[in-house]
């Protein structure tokens, strides 16, 4: 009986995982920080809710726009590289074939086998072979601007909803503690899930996210407190 060994690989998750984790993390942290800063400055629930809502909307749009622009630039570069490579394959196919063979040689194949592999792959799909092995462009790493932007927008919004709900329902006198407590718990969960999905160490991710989260929220609370004292 033949047993098929299925290996776990995490590289195909890198693109969407990075955008989703970054978005949700920013959604929680930035919106909570804004809310804590305002709560430290004023006891007005209306002002706190408005700050949380503004942080949610502005942050989600900013994340989506930034991700779209960034990934679009990558897509433009990939397209230009592929067009240039296609022209070179038409103009100097022999040189391109030798170039491909050299790449396989550098990976450990003997010259004869490297050339044979290059010839076979060139016959199958020359541009695909050069895109993958010369330019490093493949199905997993291909830039998808709209997908990246939508993922960032959605994940930021999901993260930001938490401090927004806390701003609505938490008692005003303990608002800072509720915001901090809930956010740190969810940041820890997020860090653990991201580490598990990415195959990295959970404890390191949780400690890192707690430290920087606490630092960010403490700083904004201090700024809000000083602003509140000076304004009064």
mmCIF file with all atom_site columns, C-alpha atoms in Angstrom:
data_model
loop_
_atom_site.group_PDB
_atom_site.id
_atom_site.type_symbol
_atom_site.label_atom_id
_atom_site.label_alt_id
_atom_site.label_comp_id
_atom_site.label_asym_id
_atom_site.label_entity_id
_atom_site.label_seq_id
_atom_site.pdbx_PDB_ins_code
_atom_site.Cartn_x
_atom_site.Cartn_y
_atom_site.Cartn_z
_atom_site.occupancy
_atom_site.B_iso_or_equiv
_atom_site.pdbx_formal_charge
_atom_site.auth_seq_id
_atom_site.auth_comp_id
_atom_site.auth_asym_id
_atom_site.auth_atom_id
_atom_site.pdbx_PDB_model_num
ATOM 1   C CA . UNK A 1 1   ? 0.000   0.000  0.000   1.00 0.00 ? 1   UNK A CA 1
ATOM 2   C CA . UNK A 1 2   ? 1.425   3.375  -0.992  1.00 0.00 ? 2   UNK A CA 1
ATOM 3   C CA . UNK A 1 3   ? 1.329   6.198  1.526   1.00 0.00 ? 3   UNK A CA 1
ATOM 4   C CA . UNK A 1 4   ? 1.439   9.745  0.198   1.00 0.00 ? 4   UNK A CA 1
ATOM 5   C CA . UNK A 1 5   ? 3.396   12.152 2.368   1.00 0.00 ? 5   UNK A CA 1
ATOM 6   C CA . UNK A 1 6   ? 1.757   15.579 2.411   1.00 0.00 ? 6   UNK A CA 1
ATOM 7   C CA . UNK A 1 7   ? 4.142   18.347 3.443   1.00 0.00 ? 7   UNK A CA 1
ATOM 8   C CA . UNK A 1 8   ? 3.017   21.580 5.037   1.00 0.00 ? 8   UNK A CA 1
ATOM 9   C CA . UNK A 1 9   ? 4.258   24.709 3.321   1.00 0.00 ? 9   UNK A CA 1
ATOM 10  C CA . UNK A 1 10  ? 3.589   28.219 4.516   1.00 0.00 ? 10  UNK A CA 1
ATOM 11  C CA . UNK A 1 11  ? 4.998   30.331 1.674   1.00 0.00 ? 11  UNK A CA 1
ATOM 12  C CA . UNK A 1 12  ? 1.709   30.334 -0.260  1.00 0.00 ? 12  UNK A CA 1
ATOM 13  C CA . UNK A 1 13  ? 0.072   32.056 2.718   1.00 0.00 ? 13  UNK A CA 1
ATOM 14  C CA . UNK A 1 14  ? 2.612   34.841 3.015   1.00 0.00 ? 14  UNK A CA 1
ATOM 15  C CA . UNK A 1 15  ? 0.888   37.441 0.797   1.00 0.00 ? 15  UNK A CA 1
ATOM 16  C CA . UNK A 1 16  ? -2.630  37.382 2.196   1.00 0.00 ? 16  UNK A CA 1
ATOM 17  C CA . UNK A 1 17  ? -1.479  36.534 5.719   1.00 0.00 ? 17  UNK A CA 1
ATOM 18  C CA . UNK A 1 18  ? 0.830   39.549 5.886   1.00 0.00 ? 18  UNK A CA 1
ATOM 19  C CA . UNK A 1 19  ? -1.881  41.937 4.669   1.00 0.00 ? 19  UNK A CA 1
ATOM 20  C CA . UNK A 1 20  ? -4.579  40.452 6.920   1.00 0.00 ? 20  UNK A CA 1
ATOM 21  C CA . UNK A 1 21  ? -2.451  40.379 10.082  1.00 0.00 ? 21  UNK A CA 1
ATOM 22  C CA . UNK A 1 22  ? -1.009  43.848 9.467   1.00 0.00 ? 22  UNK A CA 1
ATOM 23  C CA . UNK A 1 23  ? -4.492  45.238 8.833   1.00 0.00 ? 23  UNK A CA 1
ATOM 24  C CA . UNK A 1 24  ? -6.164  43.683 11.889  1.00 0.00 ? 24  UNK A CA 1
ATOM 25  C CA . UNK A 1 25  ? -3.224  44.547 14.131  1.00 0.00 ? 25  UNK A CA 1
ATOM 26  C CA . UNK A 1 26  ? -3.273  48.167 12.957  1.00 0.00 ? 26  UNK A CA 1
ATOM 27  C CA . UNK A 1 27  ? -7.053  48.289 13.262  1.00 0.00 ? 27  UNK A CA 1
ATOM 28  C CA . UNK A 1 28  ? -6.942  47.289 16.916  1.00 0.00 ? 28  UNK A CA 1
ATOM 29  C CA . UNK A 1 29  ? -3.834  49.212 17.887  1.00 0.00 ? 29  UNK A CA 1
ATOM 30  C CA . UNK A 1 30  ? -4.306  52.524 16.096  1.00 0.00 ? 30  UNK A CA 1
ATOM 31  C CA . UNK A 1 31  ? -8.032  52.848 16.876  1.00 0.00 ? 31  UNK A CA 1
ATOM 32  C CA . UNK A 1 32  ? -7.492  51.889 20.508  1.00 0.00 ? 32  UNK A CA 1
ATOM 33  C CA . UNK A 1 33  ? -4.619  54.335 20.795  1.00 0.00 ? 33  UNK A CA 1
ATOM 34  C CA . UNK A 1 34  ? -6.733  57.177 19.379  1.00 0.00 ? 34  UNK A CA 1
ATOM 35  C CA . UNK A 1 35  ? -9.627  56.264 21.694  1.00 0.00 ? 35  UNK A CA 1
ATOM 36  C CA . UNK A 1 36  ? -7.379  56.057 24.749  1.00 0.00 ? 36  UNK A CA 1
ATOM 37  C CA . UNK A 1 37  ? -5.773  59.391 23.892  1.00 0.00 ? 37  UNK A CA 1
ATOM 38  C CA . UNK A 1 38  ? -9.166  61.119 23.638  1.00 0.00 ? 38  UNK A CA 1
ATOM 39  C CA . UNK A 1 39  ? -10.515 59.329 26.735  1.00 0.00 ? 39  UNK A CA 1
ATOM 40  C CA . UNK A 1 40  ? -7.489  60.526 28.731  1.00 0.00 ? 40  UNK A CA 1
ATOM 41  C CA . UNK A 1 41  ? -8.134  64.091 27.564  1.00 0.00 ? 41  UNK A CA 1
ATOM 42  C CA . UNK A 1 42  ? -11.928 64.284 28.003  1.00 0.00 ? 42  UNK A CA 1
ATOM 43  C CA . UNK A 1 43  ? -14.668 62.278 29.745  1.00 0.00 ? 43  UNK A CA 1
ATOM 44  C CA . UNK A 1 44  ? -17.132 62.879 26.873  1.00 0.00 ? 44  UNK A CA 1
ATOM 45  C CA . UNK A 1 45  ? -18.491 59.609 25.447  1.00 0.00 ? 45  UNK A CA 1
ATOM 46  C CA . UNK A 1 46  ? -19.561 61.384 22.251  1.00 0.00 ? 46  UNK A CA 1
ATOM 47  C CA . UNK A 1 47  ? -16.012 62.610 21.661  1.00 0.00 ? 47  UNK A CA 1
ATOM 48  C CA . UNK A 1 48  ? -14.562 59.150 22.392  1.00 0.00 ? 48  UNK A CA 1
ATOM 49  C CA . UNK A 1 49  ? -17.009 57.382 20.037  1.00 0.00 ? 49  UNK A CA 1
ATOM 50  C CA . UNK A 1 50  ? -16.410 59.943 17.300  1.00 0.00 ? 50  UNK A CA 1
ATOM 51  C CA . UNK A 1 51  ? -12.650 59.500 17.647  1.00 0.00 ? 51  UNK A CA 1
ATOM 52  C CA . UNK A 1 52  ? -12.983 55.703 17.415  1.00 0.00 ? 52  UNK A CA 1
ATOM 53  C CA . UNK A 1 53  ? -15.241 55.945 14.361  1.00 0.00 ? 53  UNK A CA 1
ATOM 54  C CA . UNK A 1 54  ? -12.939 58.456 12.649  1.00 0.00 ? 54  UNK A CA 1
ATOM 55  C CA . UNK A 1 55  ? -9.961  56.216 13.377  1.00 0.00 ? 55  UNK A CA 1
ATOM 56  C CA . UNK A 1 56  ? -11.793 53.203 11.949  1.00 0.00 ? 56  UNK A CA 1
ATOM 57  C CA . UNK A 1 57  ? -12.863 54.878 8.680   1.00 0.00 ? 57  UNK A CA 1
ATOM 58  C CA . UNK A 1 58  ? -9.645  56.829 8.056   1.00 0.00 ? 58  UNK A CA 1
ATOM 59  C CA . UNK A 1 59  ? -7.424  53.914 9.002   1.00 0.00 ? 59  UNK A CA 1
ATOM 60  C CA . UNK A 1 60  ? -9.251  51.381 6.821   1.00 0.00 ? 60  UNK A CA 1
ATOM 61  C CA . UNK A 1 61  ? -9.145  53.691 3.790   1.00 0.00 ? 61  UNK A CA 1
ATOM 62  C CA . UNK A 1 62  ? -5.498  54.545 4.410   1.00 0.00 ? 62  UNK A CA 1
ATOM 63  C CA . UNK A 1 63  ? -4.507  50.886 4.716   1.00 0.00 ? 63  UNK A CA 1
ATOM 64  C CA . UNK A 1 64  ? -6.408  49.937 1.552   1.00 0.00 ? 64  UNK A CA 1
ATOM 65  C CA . UNK A 1 65  ? -4.982  52.847 -0.456  1.00 0.00 ? 65  UNK A CA 1
ATOM 66  C CA . UNK A 1 66  ? -1.432  52.240 0.758   1.00 0.00 ? 66  UNK A CA 1
ATOM 67  C CA . UNK A 1 67  ? -1.603  48.530 0.008   1.00 0.00 ? 67  UNK A CA 1
ATOM 68  C CA . UNK A 1 68  ? -3.124  49.151 -3.426  1.00 0.00 ? 68  UNK A CA 1
ATOM 69  C CA . UNK A 1 69  ? -0.448  51.674 -4.414  1.00 0.00 ? 69  UNK A CA 1
ATOM 70  C CA . UNK A 1 70  ? 2.359   49.487 -3.092  1.00 0.00 ? 70  UNK A CA 1
ATOM 71  C CA . UNK A 1 71  ? 1.196   46.276 -4.761  1.00 0.00 ? 71  UNK A CA 1
ATOM 72  C CA . UNK A 1 72  ? 0.287   48.130 -7.982  1.00 0.00 ? 72  UNK A CA 1
ATOM 73  C CA . UNK A 1 73  ? 3.894   49.339 -8.201  1.00 0.00 ? 73  UNK A CA 1
ATOM 74  C CA . UNK A 1 74  ? 5.053   45.748 -7.825  1.00 0.00 ? 74  UNK A CA 1
ATOM 75  C CA . UNK A 1 75  ? 2.570   44.630 -10.514 1.00 0.00 ? 75  UNK A CA 1
ATOM 76  C CA . UNK A 1 76  ? 3.798   47.358 -12.900 1.00 0.00 ? 76  UNK A CA 1
ATOM 77  C CA . UNK A 1 77  ? 7.407   46.268 -12.366 1.00 0.00 ? 77  UNK A CA 1
ATOM 78  C CA . UNK A 1 78  ? 6.501   42.613 -12.974 1.00 0.00 ? 78  UNK A CA 1
ATOM 79  C CA . UNK A 1 79  ? 4.615   43.518 -16.164 1.00 0.00 ? 79  UNK A CA 1
ATOM 80  C CA . UNK A 1 80  ? 7.521   45.595 -17.508 1.00 0.00 ? 80  UNK A CA 1
ATOM 81  C CA . UNK A 1 81  ? 9.972   42.780 -16.721 1.00 0.00 ? 81  UNK A CA 1
ATOM 82  C CA . UNK A 1 82  ? 7.788   40.198 -18.481 1.00 0.00 ? 82  UNK A CA 1
ATOM 83  C CA . UNK A 1 83  ? 7.381   42.412 -21.559 1.00 0.00 ? 83  UNK A CA 1
ATOM 84  C CA . UNK A 1 84  ? 11.143  42.956 -21.717 1.00 0.00 ? 84  UNK A CA 1
ATOM 85  C CA . UNK A 1 85  ? 11.756  39.230 -21.318 1.00 0.00 ? 85  UNK A CA 1
ATOM 86  C CA . UNK A 1 86  ? 9.250   38.377 -24.092 1.00 0.00 ? 86  UNK A CA 1
ATOM 87  C CA . UNK A 1 87  ? 11.037  40.740 -26.490 1.00 0.00 ? 87  UNK A CA 1
ATOM 88  C CA . UNK A 1 88  ? 14.419  39.225 -25.647 1.00 0.00 ? 88  UNK A CA 1
ATOM 89  C CA . UNK A 1 89  ? 13.047  35.723 -26.239 1.00 0.00 ? 89  UNK A CA 1
ATOM 90  C CA . UNK A 1 90  ? 11.983  36.808 -29.720 1.00 0.00 ? 90  UNK A CA 1
ATOM 91  C CA . UNK A 1 91  ? 15.188  38.707 -30.491 1.00 0.00 ? 91  UNK A CA 1
ATOM 92  C CA . UNK A 1 92  ? 17.909  36.526 -28.921 1.00 0.00 ? 92  UNK A CA 1
ATOM 93  C CA . UNK A 1 93  ? 16.380  33.091 -28.117 1.00 0.00 ? 93  UNK A CA 1
ATOM 94  C CA . UNK A 1 94  ? 19.770  31.280 -28.160 1.00 0.00 ? 94  UNK A CA 1
ATOM 95  C CA . UNK A 1 95  ? 21.295  33.606 -25.557 1.00 0.00 ? 95  UNK A CA 1
ATOM 96  C CA . UNK A 1 96  ? 18.169  33.370 -23.399 1.00 0.00 ? 96  UNK A CA 1
ATOM 97  C CA . UNK A 1 97  ? 18.320  29.560 -23.586 1.00 0.00 ? 97  UNK A CA 1
ATOM 98  C CA . UNK A 1 98  ? 21.954  29.561 -22.426 1.00 0.00 ? 98  UNK A CA 1
ATOM 99  C CA . UNK A 1 99  ? 21.021  31.997 -19.661 1.00 0.00 ? 99  UNK A CA 1
ATOM 100 C CA . UNK A 1 100 ? 18.314  29.628 -18.430 1.00 0.00 ? 100 UNK A CA 1
ATOM 101 C CA . UNK A 1 101 ? 20.680  26.656 -18.602 1.00 0.00 ? 101 UNK A CA 1
ATOM 102 C CA . UNK A 1 102 ? 23.258  28.569 -16.519 1.00 0.00 ? 102 UNK A CA 1
ATOM 103 C CA . UNK A 1 103 ? 20.616  29.159 -13.845 1.00 0.00 ? 103 UNK A CA 1
ATOM 104 C CA . UNK A 1 104 ? 19.977  25.394 -13.602 1.00 0.00 ? 104 UNK A CA 1
ATOM 105 C CA . UNK A 1 105 ? 23.713  24.745 -13.554 1.00 0.00 ? 105 UNK A CA 1
ATOM 106 C CA . UNK A 1 106 ? 24.102  27.121 -10.610 1.00 0.00 ? 106 UNK A CA 1
ATOM 107 C CA . UNK A 1 107 ? 21.455  25.064 -8.789  1.00 0.00 ? 107 UNK A CA 1
ATOM 108 C CA . UNK A 1 108 ? 23.496  21.885 -9.095  1.00 0.00 ? 108 UNK A CA 1
ATOM 109 C CA . UNK A 1 109 ? 22.702  20.271 -12.472 1.00 0.00 ? 109 UNK A CA 1
ATOM 110 C CA . UNK A 1 110 ? 25.547  19.227 -14.772 1.00 0.00 ? 110 UNK A CA 1
ATOM 111 C CA . UNK A 1 111 ? 25.876  21.335 -17.952 1.00 0.00 ? 111 UNK A CA 1
ATOM 112 C CA . UNK A 1 112 ? 24.334  18.721 -20.273 1.00 0.00 ? 112 UNK A CA 1
ATOM 113 C CA . UNK A 1 113 ? 21.309  18.102 -18.080 1.00 0.00 ? 113 UNK A CA 1
ATOM 114 C CA . UNK A 1 114 ? 20.888  21.825 -17.383 1.00 0.00 ? 114 UNK A CA 1
ATOM 115 C CA . UNK A 1 115 ? 20.772  22.523 -21.119 1.00 0.00 ? 115 UNK A CA 1
ATOM 116 C CA . UNK A 1 116 ? 18.306  19.673 -21.712 1.00 0.00 ? 116 UNK A CA 1
ATOM 117 C CA . UNK A 1 117 ? 16.003  20.933 -18.919 1.00 0.00 ? 117 UNK A CA 1
ATOM 118 C CA . UNK A 1 118 ? 16.214  24.478 -20.315 1.00 0.00 ? 118 UNK A CA 1
ATOM 119 C CA . UNK A 1 119 ? 15.319  23.223 -23.802 1.00 0.00 ? 119 UNK A CA 1
ATOM 120 C CA . UNK A 1 120 ? 12.361  21.168 -22.544 1.00 0.00 ? 120 UNK A CA 1
ATOM 121 C CA . UNK A 1 121 ? 10.946  24.033 -20.467 1.00 0.00 ? 121 UNK A CA 1
ATOM 122 C CA . UNK A 1 122 ? 11.496  26.497 -23.322 1.00 0.00 ? 122 UNK A CA 1
ATOM 123 C CA . UNK A 1 123 ? 9.512   24.250 -25.657 1.00 0.00 ? 123 UNK A CA 1
ATOM 124 C CA . UNK A 1 124 ? 6.726   23.984 -23.078 1.00 0.00 ? 124 UNK A CA 1
ATOM 125 C CA . UNK A 1 125 ? 6.497   27.717 -22.220 1.00 0.00 ? 125 UNK A CA 1
ATOM 126 C CA . UNK A 1 126 ? 9.608   29.834 -22.589 1.00 0.00 ? 126 UNK A CA 1
ATOM 127 C CA . UNK A 1 127 ? 8.234   32.965 -20.942 1.00 0.00 ? 127 UNK A CA 1
ATOM 128 C CA . UNK A 1 128 ? 6.868   31.056 -17.965 1.00 0.00 ? 128 UNK A CA 1
ATOM 129 C CA . UNK A 1 129 ? 10.239  29.356 -17.424 1.00 0.00 ? 129 UNK A CA 1
ATOM 130 C CA . UNK A 1 130 ? 12.134  32.660 -17.528 1.00 0.00 ? 130 UNK A CA 1
ATOM 131 C CA . UNK A 1 131 ? 9.534   34.420 -15.377 1.00 0.00 ? 131 UNK A CA 1
ATOM 132 C CA . UNK A 1 132 ? 9.802   31.753 -12.690 1.00 0.00 ? 132 UNK A CA 1
ATOM 133 C CA . UNK A 1 133 ? 13.504  30.915 -12.735 1.00 0.00 ? 133 UNK A CA 1
ATOM 134 C CA . UNK A 1 134 ? 15.141  34.144 -13.943 1.00 0.00 ? 134 UNK A CA 1
ATOM 135 C CA . UNK A 1 135 ? 12.780  36.844 -12.620 1.00 0.00 ? 135 UNK A CA 1
ATOM 136 C CA . UNK A 1 136 ? 11.342  35.005 -9.602  1.00 0.00 ? 136 UNK A CA 1
ATOM 137 C CA . UNK A 1 137 ? 7.717   35.631 -10.642 1.00 0.00 ? 137 UNK A CA 1
ATOM 138 C CA . UNK A 1 138 ? 5.223   32.794 -10.135 1.00 0.00 ? 138 UNK A CA 1
ATOM 139 C CA . UNK A 1 139 ? 1.585   32.160 -9.242  1.00 0.00 ? 139 UNK A CA 1
ATOM 140 C CA . UNK A 1 140 ? 2.233   32.460 -5.497  1.00 0.00 ? 140 UNK A CA 1
ATOM 141 C CA . UNK A 1 141 ? 4.193   35.721 -5.596  1.00 0.00 ? 141 UNK A CA 1
ATOM 142 C CA . UNK A 1 142 ? 2.266   37.499 -8.371  1.00 0.00 ? 142 UNK A CA 1
ATOM 143 C CA . UNK A 1 143 ? 1.097   40.946 -7.266  1.00 0.00 ? 143 UNK A CA 1
ATOM 144 C CA . UNK A 1 144 ? -2.699  41.366 -6.944  1.00 0.00 ? 144 UNK A CA 1
ATOM 145 C CA . UNK A 1 145 ? -3.423  44.998 -5.983  1.00 0.00 ? 145 UNK A CA 1
ATOM 146 C CA . UNK A 1 146 ? -7.219  44.782 -5.581  1.00 0.00 ? 146 UNK A CA 1
ATOM 147 C CA . UNK A 1 147 ? -7.045  41.610 -3.522  1.00 0.00 ? 147 UNK A CA 1
ATOM 148 C CA . UNK A 1 148 ? -4.374  43.119 -1.256  1.00 0.00 ? 148 UNK A CA 1
ATOM 149 C CA . UNK A 1 149 ? -6.336  46.380 -0.839  1.00 0.00 ? 149 UNK A CA 1
ATOM 150 C CA . UNK A 1 150 ? -9.621  44.596 -0.075  1.00 0.00 ? 150 UNK A CA 1
ATOM 151 C CA . UNK A 1 151 ? -7.904  42.298 2.415   1.00 0.00 ? 151 UNK A CA 1
ATOM 152 C CA . UNK A 1 152 ? -6.259  45.241 4.209   1.00 0.00 ? 152 UNK A CA 1
ATOM 153 C CA . UNK A 1 153 ? -9.522  47.227 4.305   1.00 0.00 ? 153 UNK A CA 1
ATOM 154 C CA . UNK A 1 154 ? -11.540 44.299 5.658   1.00 0.00 ? 154 UNK A CA 1
ATOM 155 C CA . UNK A 1 155 ? -8.973  43.179 8.226   1.00 0.00 ? 155 UNK A CA 1
ATOM 156 C CA . UNK A 1 156 ? -8.381  46.727 9.527   1.00 0.00 ? 156 UNK A CA 1
ATOM 157 C CA . UNK A 1 157 ? -12.144 47.242 9.886   1.00 0.00 ? 157 UNK A CA 1
ATOM 158 C CA . UNK A 1 158 ? -12.577 43.962 11.763  1.00 0.00 ? 158 UNK A CA 1
ATOM 159 C CA . UNK A 1 159 ? -9.757  44.922 14.136  1.00 0.00 ? 159 UNK A CA 1
ATOM 160 C CA . UNK A 1 160 ? -11.011 48.500 14.632  1.00 0.00 ? 160 UNK A CA 1
ATOM 161 C CA . UNK A 1 161 ? -14.579 47.409 15.449  1.00 0.00 ? 161 UNK A CA 1
ATOM 162 C CA . UNK A 1 162 ? -13.355 46.077 18.821  1.00 0.00 ? 162 UNK A CA 1
ATOM 163 C CA . UNK A 1 163 ? -12.189 49.407 20.343  1.00 0.00 ? 163 UNK A CA 1
ATOM 164 C CA . UNK A 1 164 ? -15.195 51.104 18.703  1.00 0.00 ? 164 UNK A CA 1
ATOM 165 C CA . UNK A 1 165 ? -17.610 48.781 20.543  1.00 0.00 ? 165 UNK A CA 1
ATOM 166 C CA . UNK A 1 166 ? -15.693 49.248 23.794  1.00 0.00 ? 166 UNK A CA 1
ATOM 167 C CA . UNK A 1 167 ? -16.013 53.040 23.339  1.00 0.00 ? 167 UNK A CA 1
ATOM 168 C CA . UNK A 1 168 ? -19.793 52.644 23.062  1.00 0.00 ? 168 UNK A CA 1
ATOM 169 C CA . UNK A 1 169 ? -20.419 50.273 25.973  1.00 0.00 ? 169 UNK A CA 1
ATOM 170 C CA . UNK A 1 170 ? -17.567 50.594 28.517  1.00 0.00 ? 170 UNK A CA 1
ATOM 171 C CA . UNK A 1 171 ? -18.118 52.794 31.591  1.00 0.00 ? 171 UNK A CA 1
ATOM 172 C CA . UNK A 1 172 ? -16.461 56.206 31.151  1.00 0.00 ? 172 UNK A CA 1
ATOM 173 C CA . UNK A 1 173 ? -14.426 56.235 34.430  1.00 0.00 ? 173 UNK A CA 1
ATOM 174 C CA . UNK A 1 174 ? -12.717 52.926 33.510  1.00 0.00 ? 174 UNK A CA 1
ATOM 175 C CA . UNK A 1 175 ? -12.653 53.504 29.735  1.00 0.00 ? 175 UNK A CA 1
ATOM 176 C CA . UNK A 1 176 ? -8.839  53.479 29.481  1.00 0.00 ? 176 UNK A CA 1
ATOM 177 C CA . UNK A 1 177 ? -8.566  50.153 31.314  1.00 0.00 ? 177 UNK A CA 1
ATOM 178 C CA . UNK A 1 178 ? -11.316 48.497 29.283  1.00 0.00 ? 178 UNK A CA 1
ATOM 179 C CA . UNK A 1 179 ? -9.805  49.686 26.007  1.00 0.00 ? 179 UNK A CA 1
ATOM 180 C CA . UNK A 1 180 ? -6.327  48.536 26.976  1.00 0.00 ? 180 UNK A CA 1
ATOM 181 C CA . UNK A 1 181 ? -7.440  45.196 28.447  1.00 0.00 ? 181 UNK A CA 1
ATOM 182 C CA . UNK A 1 182 ? -9.629  44.098 25.551  1.00 0.00 ? 182 UNK A CA 1
ATOM 183 C CA . UNK A 1 183 ? -7.103  45.265 22.971  1.00 0.00 ? 183 UNK A CA 1
ATOM 184 C CA . UNK A 1 184 ? -4.161  43.461 24.537  1.00 0.00 ? 184 UNK A CA 1
ATOM 185 C CA . UNK A 1 185 ? -6.178  40.227 24.803  1.00 0.00 ? 185 UNK A CA 1
ATOM 186 C CA . UNK A 1 186 ? -7.189  40.408 21.147  1.00 0.00 ? 186 UNK A CA 1
ATOM 187 C CA . UNK A 1 187 ? -3.688  41.435 20.054  1.00 0.00 ? 187 UNK A CA 1
ATOM 188 C CA . UNK A 1 188 ? -2.337  38.357 21.854  1.00 0.00 ? 188 UNK A CA 1
ATOM 189 C CA . UNK A 1 189 ? -4.915  36.121 20.136  1.00 0.00 ? 189 UNK A CA 1
ATOM 190 C CA . UNK A 1 190 ? -4.108  37.716 16.787  1.00 0.00 ? 190 UNK A CA 1
ATOM 191 C CA . UNK A 1 191 ? -0.376  37.253 17.306  1.00 0.00 ? 191 UNK A CA 1
ATOM 192 C CA . UNK A 1 192 ? -0.861  33.592 18.268  1.00 0.00 ? 192 UNK A CA 1
ATOM 193 C CA . UNK A 1 193 ? -3.124  32.858 15.280  1.00 0.00 ? 193 UNK A CA 1
ATOM 194 C CA . UNK A 1 194 ? -0.738  34.599 12.869  1.00 0.00 ? 194 UNK A CA 1
ATOM 195 C CA . UNK A 1 195 ? 2.253   32.721 14.268  1.00 0.00 ? 195 UNK A CA 1
ATOM 196 C CA . UNK A 1 196 ? 0.415   29.391 14.078  1.00 0.00 ? 196 UNK A CA 1
ATOM 197 C CA . UNK A 1 197 ? -0.748  30.031 10.498  1.00 0.00 ? 197 UNK A CA 1
ATOM 198 C CA . UNK A 1 198 ? 2.723   31.184 9.464   1.00 0.00 ? 198 UNK A CA 1
ATOM 199 C CA . UNK A 1 199 ? 4.524   28.321 11.203  1.00 0.00 ? 199 UNK A CA 1
ATOM 200 C CA . UNK A 1 200 ? 6.566   30.571 13.508  1.00 0.00 ? 200 UNK A CA 1
ATOM 201 C CA . UNK A 1 201 ? 7.004   30.614 17.297  1.00 0.00 ? 201 UNK A CA 1
ATOM 202 C CA . UNK A 1 202 ? 3.810   31.688 19.105  1.00 0.00 ? 202 UNK A CA 1
ATOM 203 C CA . UNK A 1 203 ? 5.390   32.968 22.333  1.00 0.00 ? 203 UNK A CA 1
ATOM 204 C CA . UNK A 1 204 ? 7.754   35.323 20.477  1.00 0.00 ? 204 UNK A CA 1
ATOM 205 C CA . UNK A 1 205 ? 4.900   36.785 18.405  1.00 0.00 ? 205 UNK A CA 1
ATOM 206 C CA . UNK A 1 206 ? 2.693   37.303 21.484  1.00 0.00 ? 206 UNK A CA 1
ATOM 207 C CA . UNK A 1 207 ? 5.445   38.976 23.552  1.00 0.00 ? 207 UNK A CA 1
ATOM 208 C CA . UNK A 1 208 ? 6.389   41.268 20.664  1.00 0.00 ? 208 UNK A CA 1
ATOM 209 C CA . UNK A 1 209 ? 2.824   42.374 19.960  1.00 0.00 ? 209 UNK A CA 1
ATOM 210 C CA . UNK A 1 210 ? 2.080   42.948 23.682  1.00 0.00 ? 210 UNK A CA 1
ATOM 211 C CA . UNK A 1 211 ? 5.212   45.041 24.215  1.00 0.00 ? 211 UNK A CA 1
ATOM 212 C CA . UNK A 1 212 ? 4.721   47.344 21.239  1.00 0.00 ? 212 UNK A CA 1
ATOM 213 C CA . UNK A 1 213 ? 0.968   47.523 21.773  1.00 0.00 ? 213 UNK A CA 1
ATOM 214 C CA . UNK A 1 214 ? 1.412   48.593 25.395  1.00 0.00 ? 214 UNK A CA 1
ATOM 215 C CA . UNK A 1 215 ? 4.065   51.148 24.425  1.00 0.00 ? 215 UNK A CA 1
ATOM 216 C CA . UNK A 1 216 ? 1.846   52.706 21.730  1.00 0.00 ? 216 UNK A CA 1
ATOM 217 C CA . UNK A 1 217 ? -1.238  52.914 23.954  1.00 0.00 ? 217 UNK A CA 1
ATOM 218 C CA . UNK A 1 218 ? 0.708   54.258 26.945  1.00 0.00 ? 218 UNK A CA 1
ATOM 219 C CA . UNK A 1 219 ? 2.248   57.010 24.818  1.00 0.00 ? 219 UNK A CA 1
ATOM 220 C CA . UNK A 1 220 ? -1.096  58.145 23.386  1.00 0.00 ? 220 UNK A CA 1
ATOM 221 C CA . UNK A 1 221 ? -2.683  58.024 26.847  1.00 0.00 ? 221 UNK A CA 1
ATOM 222 C CA . UNK A 1 222 ? 0.108   60.272 28.135  1.00 0.00 ? 222 UNK A CA 1
ATOM 223 C CA . UNK A 1 223 ? -0.358  62.716 25.247  1.00 0.00 ? 223 UNK A CA 1
ATOM 224 C CA . UNK A 1 224 ? -4.125  62.765 25.819  1.00 0.00 ? 224 UNK A CA 1
ATOM 225 C CA . UNK A 1 225 ? -3.688  63.278 29.554  1.00 0.00 ? 225 UNK A CA 1
ATOM 226 C CA . UNK A 1 226 ? -1.236  66.173 29.071  1.00 0.00 ? 226 UNK A CA 1
ATOM 227 C CA . UNK A 1 227 ? -3.525  67.730 26.471  1.00 0.00 ? 227 UNK A CA 1
ATOM 228 C CA . UNK A 1 228 ? -6.498  67.399 28.841  1.00 0.00 ? 228 UNK A CA 1
ATOM 229 C CA . UNK A 1 229 ? -4.599  68.953 31.731  1.00 0.00 ? 229 UNK A CA 1
ATOM 230 C CA . UNK A 1 230 ? -3.328  71.859 29.626  1.00 0.00 ? 230 UNK A CA 1
ATOM 231 C CA . UNK A 1 231 ? -6.750  72.464 28.077  1.00 0.00 ? 231 UNK A CA 1
ATOM 232 C CA . UNK A 1 232 ? -8.526  72.617 31.409  1.00 0.00 ? 232 UNK A CA 1
#
